[in-house]
mmCIF file of C-alpha atoms in Angstrom:
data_model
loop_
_atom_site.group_PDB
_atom_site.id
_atom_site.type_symbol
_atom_site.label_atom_id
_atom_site.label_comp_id
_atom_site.label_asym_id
_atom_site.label_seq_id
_atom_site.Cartn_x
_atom_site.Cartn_y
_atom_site.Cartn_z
ATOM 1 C CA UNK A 30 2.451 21.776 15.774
ATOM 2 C CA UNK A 31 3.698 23.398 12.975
ATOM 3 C CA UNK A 32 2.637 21.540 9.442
ATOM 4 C CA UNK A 33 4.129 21.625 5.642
ATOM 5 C CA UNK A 34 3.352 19.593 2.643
ATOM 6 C CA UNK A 35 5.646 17.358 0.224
ATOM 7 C CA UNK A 36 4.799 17.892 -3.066
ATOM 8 C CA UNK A 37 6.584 17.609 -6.730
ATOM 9 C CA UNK A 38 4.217 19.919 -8.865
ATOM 10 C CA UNK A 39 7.227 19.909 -11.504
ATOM 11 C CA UNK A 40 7.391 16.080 -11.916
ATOM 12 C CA UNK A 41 3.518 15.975 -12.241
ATOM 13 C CA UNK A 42 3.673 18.638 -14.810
ATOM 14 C CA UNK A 43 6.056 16.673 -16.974
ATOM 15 C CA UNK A 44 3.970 13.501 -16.753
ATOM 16 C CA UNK A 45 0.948 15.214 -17.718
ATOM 17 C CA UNK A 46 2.747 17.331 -20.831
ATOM 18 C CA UNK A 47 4.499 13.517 -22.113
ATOM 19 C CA UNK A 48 1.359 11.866 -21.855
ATOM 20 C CA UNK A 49 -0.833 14.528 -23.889
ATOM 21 C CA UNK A 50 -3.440 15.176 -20.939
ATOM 22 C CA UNK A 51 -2.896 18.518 -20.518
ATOM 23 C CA UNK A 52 -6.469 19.317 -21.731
ATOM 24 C CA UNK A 53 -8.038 16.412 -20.644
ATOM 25 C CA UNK A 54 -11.164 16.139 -17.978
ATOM 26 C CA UNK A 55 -9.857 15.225 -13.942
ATOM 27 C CA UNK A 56 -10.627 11.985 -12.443
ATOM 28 C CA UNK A 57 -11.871 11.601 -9.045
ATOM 29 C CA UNK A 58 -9.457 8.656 -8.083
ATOM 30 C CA UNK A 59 -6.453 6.862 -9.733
ATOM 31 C CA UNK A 60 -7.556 3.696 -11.114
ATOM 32 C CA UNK A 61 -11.599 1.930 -11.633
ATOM 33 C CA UNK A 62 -12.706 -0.432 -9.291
ATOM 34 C CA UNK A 63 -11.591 -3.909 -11.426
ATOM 35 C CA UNK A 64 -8.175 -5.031 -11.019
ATOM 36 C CA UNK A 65 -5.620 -4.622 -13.960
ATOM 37 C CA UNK A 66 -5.091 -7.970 -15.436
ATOM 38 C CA UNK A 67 -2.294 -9.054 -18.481
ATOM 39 C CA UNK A 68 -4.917 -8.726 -21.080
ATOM 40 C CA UNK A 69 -2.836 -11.343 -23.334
ATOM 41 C CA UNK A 70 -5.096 -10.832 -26.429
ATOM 42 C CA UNK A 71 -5.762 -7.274 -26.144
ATOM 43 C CA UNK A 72 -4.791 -4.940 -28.555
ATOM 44 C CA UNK A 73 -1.013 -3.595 -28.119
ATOM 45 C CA UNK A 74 -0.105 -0.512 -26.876
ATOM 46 C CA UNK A 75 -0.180 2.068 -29.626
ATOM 47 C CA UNK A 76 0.599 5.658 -27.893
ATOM 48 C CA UNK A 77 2.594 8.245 -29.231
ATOM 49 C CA UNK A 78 4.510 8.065 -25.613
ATOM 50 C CA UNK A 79 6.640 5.943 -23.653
ATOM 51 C CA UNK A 80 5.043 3.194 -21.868
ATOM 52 C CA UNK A 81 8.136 2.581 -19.746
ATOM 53 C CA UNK A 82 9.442 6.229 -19.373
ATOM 54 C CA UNK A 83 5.634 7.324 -18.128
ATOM 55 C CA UNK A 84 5.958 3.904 -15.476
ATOM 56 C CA UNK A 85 9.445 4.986 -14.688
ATOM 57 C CA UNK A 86 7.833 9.056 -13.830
ATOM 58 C CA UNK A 87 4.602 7.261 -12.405
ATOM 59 C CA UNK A 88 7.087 5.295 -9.724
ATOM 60 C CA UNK A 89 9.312 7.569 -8.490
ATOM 61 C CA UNK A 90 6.422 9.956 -7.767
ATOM 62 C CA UNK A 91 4.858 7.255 -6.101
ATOM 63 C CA UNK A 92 7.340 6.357 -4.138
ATOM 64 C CA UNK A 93 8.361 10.040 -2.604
ATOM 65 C CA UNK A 94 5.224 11.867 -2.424
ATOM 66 C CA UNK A 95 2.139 10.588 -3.697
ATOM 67 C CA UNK A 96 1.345 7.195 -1.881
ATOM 68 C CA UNK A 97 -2.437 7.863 -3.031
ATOM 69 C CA UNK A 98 -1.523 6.186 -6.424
ATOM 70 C CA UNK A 99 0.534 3.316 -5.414
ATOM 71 C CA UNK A 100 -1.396 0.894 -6.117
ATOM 72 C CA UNK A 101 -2.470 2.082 -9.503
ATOM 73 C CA UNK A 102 0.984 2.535 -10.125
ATOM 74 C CA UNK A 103 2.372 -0.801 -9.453
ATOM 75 C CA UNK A 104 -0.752 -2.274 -11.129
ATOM 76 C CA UNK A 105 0.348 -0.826 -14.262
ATOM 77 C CA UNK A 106 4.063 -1.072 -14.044
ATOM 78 C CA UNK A 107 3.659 -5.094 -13.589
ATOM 79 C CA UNK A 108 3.096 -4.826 -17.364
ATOM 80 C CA UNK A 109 5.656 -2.697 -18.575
ATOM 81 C CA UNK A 110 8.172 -5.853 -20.666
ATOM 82 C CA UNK A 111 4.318 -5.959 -23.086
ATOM 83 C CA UNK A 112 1.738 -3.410 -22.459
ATOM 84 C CA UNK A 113 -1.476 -3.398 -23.907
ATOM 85 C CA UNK A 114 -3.916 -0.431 -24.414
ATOM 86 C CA UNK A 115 -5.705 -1.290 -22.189
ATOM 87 C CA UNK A 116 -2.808 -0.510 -19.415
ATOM 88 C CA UNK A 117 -1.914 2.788 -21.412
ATOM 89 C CA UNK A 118 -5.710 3.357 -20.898
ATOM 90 C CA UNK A 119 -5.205 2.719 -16.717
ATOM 91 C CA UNK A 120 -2.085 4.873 -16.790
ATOM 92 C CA UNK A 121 -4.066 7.854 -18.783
ATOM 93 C CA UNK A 122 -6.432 7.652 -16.093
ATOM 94 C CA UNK A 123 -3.362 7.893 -13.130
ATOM 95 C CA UNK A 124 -2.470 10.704 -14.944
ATOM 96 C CA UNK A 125 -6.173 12.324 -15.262
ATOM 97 C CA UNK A 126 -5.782 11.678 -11.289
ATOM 98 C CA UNK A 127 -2.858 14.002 -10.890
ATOM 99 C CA UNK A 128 -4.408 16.799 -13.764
ATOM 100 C CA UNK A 129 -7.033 17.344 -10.635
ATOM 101 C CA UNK A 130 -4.349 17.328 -7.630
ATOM 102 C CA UNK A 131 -1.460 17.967 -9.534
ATOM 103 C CA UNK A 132 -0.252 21.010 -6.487
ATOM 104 C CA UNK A 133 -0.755 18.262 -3.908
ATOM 105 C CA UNK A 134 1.513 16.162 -1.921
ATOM 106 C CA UNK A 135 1.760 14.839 1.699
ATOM 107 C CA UNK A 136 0.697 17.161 4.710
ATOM 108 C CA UNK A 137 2.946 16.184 7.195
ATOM 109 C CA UNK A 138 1.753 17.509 10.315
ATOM 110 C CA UNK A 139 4.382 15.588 13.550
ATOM 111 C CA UNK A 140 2.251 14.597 16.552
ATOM 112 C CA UNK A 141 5.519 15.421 19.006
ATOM 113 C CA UNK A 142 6.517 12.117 19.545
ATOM 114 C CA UNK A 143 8.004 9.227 17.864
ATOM 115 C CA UNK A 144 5.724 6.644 17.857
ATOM 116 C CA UNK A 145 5.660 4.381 15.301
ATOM 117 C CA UNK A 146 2.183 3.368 13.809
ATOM 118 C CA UNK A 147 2.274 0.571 10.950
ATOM 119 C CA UNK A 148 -1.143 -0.087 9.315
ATOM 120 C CA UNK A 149 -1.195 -3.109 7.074
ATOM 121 C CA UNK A 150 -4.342 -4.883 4.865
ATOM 122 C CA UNK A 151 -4.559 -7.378 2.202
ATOM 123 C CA UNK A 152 -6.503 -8.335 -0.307
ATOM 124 C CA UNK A 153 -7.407 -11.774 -0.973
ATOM 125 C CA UNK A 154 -6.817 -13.463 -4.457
ATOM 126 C CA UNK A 155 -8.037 -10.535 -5.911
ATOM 127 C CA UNK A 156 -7.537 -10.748 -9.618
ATOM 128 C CA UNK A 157 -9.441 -13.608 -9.379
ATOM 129 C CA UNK A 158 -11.485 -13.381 -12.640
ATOM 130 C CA UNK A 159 -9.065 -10.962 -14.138
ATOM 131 C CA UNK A 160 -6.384 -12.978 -14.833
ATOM 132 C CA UNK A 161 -6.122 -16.213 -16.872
ATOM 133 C CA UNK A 162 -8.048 -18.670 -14.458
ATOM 134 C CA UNK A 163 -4.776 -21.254 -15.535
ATOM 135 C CA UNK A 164 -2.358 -18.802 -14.280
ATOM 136 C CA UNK A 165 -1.414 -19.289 -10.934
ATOM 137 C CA UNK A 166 -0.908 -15.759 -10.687
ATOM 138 C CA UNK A 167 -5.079 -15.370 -10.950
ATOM 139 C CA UNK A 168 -5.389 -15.972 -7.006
ATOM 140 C CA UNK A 169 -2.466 -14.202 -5.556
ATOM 141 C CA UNK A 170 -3.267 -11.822 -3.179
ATOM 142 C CA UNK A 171 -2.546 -8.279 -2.147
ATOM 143 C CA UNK A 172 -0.401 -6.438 0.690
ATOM 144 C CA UNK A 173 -0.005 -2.986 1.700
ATOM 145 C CA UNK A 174 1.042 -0.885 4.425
ATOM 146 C CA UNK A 175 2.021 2.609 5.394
ATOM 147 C CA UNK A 176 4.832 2.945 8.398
ATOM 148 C CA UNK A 177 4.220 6.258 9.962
ATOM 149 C CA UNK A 178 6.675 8.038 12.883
ATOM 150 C CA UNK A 179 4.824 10.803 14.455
ATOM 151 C CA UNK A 180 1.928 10.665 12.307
ATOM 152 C CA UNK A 181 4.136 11.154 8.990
ATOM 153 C CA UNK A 182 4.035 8.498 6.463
ATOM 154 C CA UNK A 183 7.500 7.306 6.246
ATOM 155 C CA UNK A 184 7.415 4.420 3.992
ATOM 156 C CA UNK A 185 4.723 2.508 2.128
ATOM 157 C CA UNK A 186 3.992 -0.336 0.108
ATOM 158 C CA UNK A 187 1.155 -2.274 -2.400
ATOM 159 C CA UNK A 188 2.390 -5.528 -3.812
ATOM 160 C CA UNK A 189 1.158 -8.732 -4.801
ATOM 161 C CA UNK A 190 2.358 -11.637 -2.393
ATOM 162 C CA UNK A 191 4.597 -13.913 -3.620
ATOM 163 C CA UNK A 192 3.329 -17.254 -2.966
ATOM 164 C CA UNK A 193 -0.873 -17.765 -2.843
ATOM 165 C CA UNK A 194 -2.412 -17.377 0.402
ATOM 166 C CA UNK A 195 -5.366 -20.243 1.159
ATOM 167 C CA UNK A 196 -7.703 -18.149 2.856
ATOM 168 C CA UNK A 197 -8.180 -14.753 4.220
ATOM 169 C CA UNK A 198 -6.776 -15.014 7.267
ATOM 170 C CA UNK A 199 -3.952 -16.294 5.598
ATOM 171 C CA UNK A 200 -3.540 -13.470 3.190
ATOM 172 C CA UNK A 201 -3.894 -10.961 5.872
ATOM 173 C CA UNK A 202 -1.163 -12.549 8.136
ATOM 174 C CA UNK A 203 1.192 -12.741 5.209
ATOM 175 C CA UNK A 204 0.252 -9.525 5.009
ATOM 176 C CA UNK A 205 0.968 -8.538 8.574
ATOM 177 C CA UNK A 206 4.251 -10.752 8.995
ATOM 178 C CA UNK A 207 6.180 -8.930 5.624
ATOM 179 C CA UNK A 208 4.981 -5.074 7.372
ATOM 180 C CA UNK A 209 6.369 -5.694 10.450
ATOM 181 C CA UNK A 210 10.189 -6.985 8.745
ATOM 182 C CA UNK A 211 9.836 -3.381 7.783
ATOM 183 C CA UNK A 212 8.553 -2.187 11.022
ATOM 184 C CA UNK A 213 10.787 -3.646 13.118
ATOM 185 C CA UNK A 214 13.899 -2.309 11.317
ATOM 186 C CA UNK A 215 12.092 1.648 11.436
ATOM 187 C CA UNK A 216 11.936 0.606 15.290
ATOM 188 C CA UNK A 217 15.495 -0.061 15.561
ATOM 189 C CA UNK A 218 16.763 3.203 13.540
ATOM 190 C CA UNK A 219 14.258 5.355 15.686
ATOM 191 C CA UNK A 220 15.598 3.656 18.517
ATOM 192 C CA UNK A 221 19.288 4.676 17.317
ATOM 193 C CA UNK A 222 17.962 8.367 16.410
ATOM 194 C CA UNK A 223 16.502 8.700 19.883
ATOM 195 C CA UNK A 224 19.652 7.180 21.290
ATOM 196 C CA UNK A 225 21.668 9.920 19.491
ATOM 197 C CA UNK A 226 19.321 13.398 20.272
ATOM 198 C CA UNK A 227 19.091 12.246 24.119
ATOM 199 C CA UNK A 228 15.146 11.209 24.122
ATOM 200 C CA UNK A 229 14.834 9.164 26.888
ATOM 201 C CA UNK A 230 12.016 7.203 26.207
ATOM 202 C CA UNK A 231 10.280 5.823 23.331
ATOM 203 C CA UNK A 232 6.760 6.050 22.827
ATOM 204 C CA UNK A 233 5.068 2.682 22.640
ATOM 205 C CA UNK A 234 4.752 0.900 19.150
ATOM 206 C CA UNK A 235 1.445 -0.434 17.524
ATOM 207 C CA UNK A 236 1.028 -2.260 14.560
ATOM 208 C CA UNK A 237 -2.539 -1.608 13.164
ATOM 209 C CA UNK A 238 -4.234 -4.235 11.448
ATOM 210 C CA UNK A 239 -7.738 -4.185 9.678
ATOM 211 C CA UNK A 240 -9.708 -7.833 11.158
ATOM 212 C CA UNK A 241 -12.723 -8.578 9.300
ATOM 213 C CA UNK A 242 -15.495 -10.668 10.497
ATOM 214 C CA UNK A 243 -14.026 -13.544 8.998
ATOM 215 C CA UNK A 244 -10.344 -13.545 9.477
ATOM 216 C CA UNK A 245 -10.350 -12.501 13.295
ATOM 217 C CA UNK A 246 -7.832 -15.439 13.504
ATOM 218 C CA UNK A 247 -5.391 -13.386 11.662
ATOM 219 C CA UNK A 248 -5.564 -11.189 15.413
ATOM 220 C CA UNK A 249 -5.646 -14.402 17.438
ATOM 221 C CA UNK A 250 -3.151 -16.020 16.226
ATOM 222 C CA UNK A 251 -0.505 -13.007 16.096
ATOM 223 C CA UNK A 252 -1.432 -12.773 19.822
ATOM 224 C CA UNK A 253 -1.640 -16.281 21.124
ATOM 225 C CA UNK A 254 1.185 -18.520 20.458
ATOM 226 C CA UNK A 255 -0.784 -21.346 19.337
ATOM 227 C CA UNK A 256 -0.789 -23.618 16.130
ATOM 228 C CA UNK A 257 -3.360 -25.586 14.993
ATOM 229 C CA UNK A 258 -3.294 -28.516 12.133
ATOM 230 C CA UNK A 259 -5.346 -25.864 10.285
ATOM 231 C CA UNK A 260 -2.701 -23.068 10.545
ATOM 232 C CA UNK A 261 0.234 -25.435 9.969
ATOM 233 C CA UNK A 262 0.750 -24.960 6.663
ATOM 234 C CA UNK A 263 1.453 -20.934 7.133
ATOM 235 C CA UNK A 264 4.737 -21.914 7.820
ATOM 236 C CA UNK A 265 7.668 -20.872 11.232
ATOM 237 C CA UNK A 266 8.359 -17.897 9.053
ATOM 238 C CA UNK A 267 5.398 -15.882 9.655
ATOM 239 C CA UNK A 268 6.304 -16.267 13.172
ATOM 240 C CA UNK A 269 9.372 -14.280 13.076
ATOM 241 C CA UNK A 270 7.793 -11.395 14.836
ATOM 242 C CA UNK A 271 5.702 -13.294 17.712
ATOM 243 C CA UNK A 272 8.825 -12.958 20.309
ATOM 244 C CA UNK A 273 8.127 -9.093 19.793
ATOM 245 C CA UNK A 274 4.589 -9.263 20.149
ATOM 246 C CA UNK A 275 5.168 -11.211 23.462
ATOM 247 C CA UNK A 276 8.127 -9.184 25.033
ATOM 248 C CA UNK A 277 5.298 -6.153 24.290
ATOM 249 C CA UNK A 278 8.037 -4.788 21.649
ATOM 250 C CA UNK A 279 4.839 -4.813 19.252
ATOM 251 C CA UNK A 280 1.060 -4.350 20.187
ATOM 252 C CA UNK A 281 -1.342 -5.956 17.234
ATOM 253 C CA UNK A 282 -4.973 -4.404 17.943
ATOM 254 C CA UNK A 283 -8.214 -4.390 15.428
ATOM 255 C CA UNK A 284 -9.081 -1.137 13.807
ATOM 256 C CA UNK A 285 -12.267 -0.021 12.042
ATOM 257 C CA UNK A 286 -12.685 -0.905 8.344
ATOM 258 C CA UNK A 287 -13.104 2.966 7.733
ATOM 259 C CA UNK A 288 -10.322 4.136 9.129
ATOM 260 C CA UNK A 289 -7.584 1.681 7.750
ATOM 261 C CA UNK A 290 -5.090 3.435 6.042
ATOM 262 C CA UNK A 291 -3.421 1.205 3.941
ATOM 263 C CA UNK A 292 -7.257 -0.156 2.447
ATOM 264 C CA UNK A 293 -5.789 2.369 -0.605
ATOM 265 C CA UNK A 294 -2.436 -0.116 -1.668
ATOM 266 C CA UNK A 295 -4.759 -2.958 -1.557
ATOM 267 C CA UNK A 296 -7.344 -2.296 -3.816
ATOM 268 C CA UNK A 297 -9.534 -0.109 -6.346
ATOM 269 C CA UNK A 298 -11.841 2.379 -4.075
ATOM 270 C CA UNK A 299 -15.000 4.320 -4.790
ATOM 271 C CA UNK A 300 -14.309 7.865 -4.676
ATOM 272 C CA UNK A 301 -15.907 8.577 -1.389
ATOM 273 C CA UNK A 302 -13.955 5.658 0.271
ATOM 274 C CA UNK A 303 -10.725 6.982 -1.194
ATOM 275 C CA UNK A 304 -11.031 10.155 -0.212
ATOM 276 C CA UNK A 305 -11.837 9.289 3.458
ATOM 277 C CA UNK A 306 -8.655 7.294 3.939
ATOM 278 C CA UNK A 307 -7.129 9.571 1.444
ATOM 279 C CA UNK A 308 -7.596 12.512 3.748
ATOM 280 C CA UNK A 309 -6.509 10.356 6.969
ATOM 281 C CA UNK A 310 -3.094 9.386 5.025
ATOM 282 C CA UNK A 311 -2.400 12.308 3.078
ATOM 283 C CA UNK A 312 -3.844 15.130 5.290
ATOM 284 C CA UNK A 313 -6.294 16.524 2.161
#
């Protein structure tokens, strides 16, 4: 099939030219390792730039091309109302990011059919020991997930959940329960699309979720309908998608750590790990 790339070269220009970078040495990935916390006593923001403007740039290039810095992204535009230097400092090194791949995008190469693949991951209470350990927002956790139809990334997403998760398993079926909302509504408009072009069938769907070791209840219990005084407390509406599941609407199967696509909305990689699910996301 044939294959052609989604890019905004322009867009990245103009964020590199605002932000003074133009001469400045490429970085290897889009944000360190630690998590981006408030940094309440650090020293204000003190660029000759616009912190906003730059986050406002940053997002919609995001959002329409460049999923490889979503997370780094949102990270930084949580602390737009008062940034510190130390976020200018995180979105200097987004930018450095783009110097190095500024003429890259998304590959899109279509598979032929229109299945749907949804890969979704979390990461538990990760700004744990970033945050103020009195903030309730210290142990919230992570989601993110890519939607792809026929292998193209449609929509994506990296977002901290909005109440706290108790455990893993917990994390990664909140996780799992908000990507299929979205999944289930892509399902319905392919459905329509198919419906209107005269495709007659439609490709089975899969939801791909990354099961560690220690949260392989998050796959049993999207698969078995069964509740347990331990579970309880998850609540009837992370259930909403278990009829699917079920009626065989949805298929929830383990995949391999390494091959997880949406491990780059959850979390700070090393630069090999980045650029191995980089490449299986992106294409490059």
């Amino acid at each position: 099939n044939d294959s052609f790339e989604l890019c905004q070269p322009g867009l990245t220009d103009r964020i590199i030219e605002v932000t003074g970078l133009r001469d400045s040495k490429p970085k290897a990935t889009p944000t360190v390792l630690r998590p981006l916390g408030s940094d309440l006593n650090g020293e204000p923001c003190h660029e000759n730039w616009s912190y906003s403007s730059v986050v406002g740039m940053l997002l919609y290039l995001s959002n329409n091309s460049r999923p490889d810095i979503a997370f780094a992204v949102h990270q930084c535009a949580r602390f737009t109302h008062n940034p510190k230097q130390s976020h200018a400092e995180a979105i200097k090194h987004i930018v450095r990011y783009l110097k190095g791949t500024r003429d890259k995008g998304m590959i899109m190469r279509p598979s032929g059919d229109i299945a749907v693949d949804c890969y979704v991951d979390a990461d538990f209470a990760g700004q744990w020991g970033v945050e103020d350990d009195q903030d309730p927002l210290c142990i919230k956790s992570r989601s993110g997930h890519v939607i792809k139809v026929g292998d193209c990334p449609l929509i994506w997403c990296s977002k901290l959940q909005t109440e706290v998760a108790l455990s893993t398993l917990e994390s990664e079926y909140i996780a799992l329960s908000n990507a299929t909302r979205d999944l289930l509504y892509i399902r319905e408009l392919v459905h329509e699309m198919a419906t209107m072009f005269g495709q007659k069938k439609i490709f089975e769907i899969r939801t791909h979720s990354t099961v560690f070791e220690d949260n392989n209840g998050a796959l049993i219990l999207a698969n078995v309908p069964r509740m347990t005084p331990r579970t309880k407390h998850i609540g009837v509406k992370y259930h909403h998608f278990r009829h699917h599941v079920q009626r065989g609407d949805l298929k929830i199967v383990k995949i391999d750590t390494t091959k997880q696509q949406a491990d780059i909305f959850t979390k700070g990689l090393d630069a090999k790990t980045f650029e191995t699910v980089r490449r299986l996301l992106l294409g490059w």
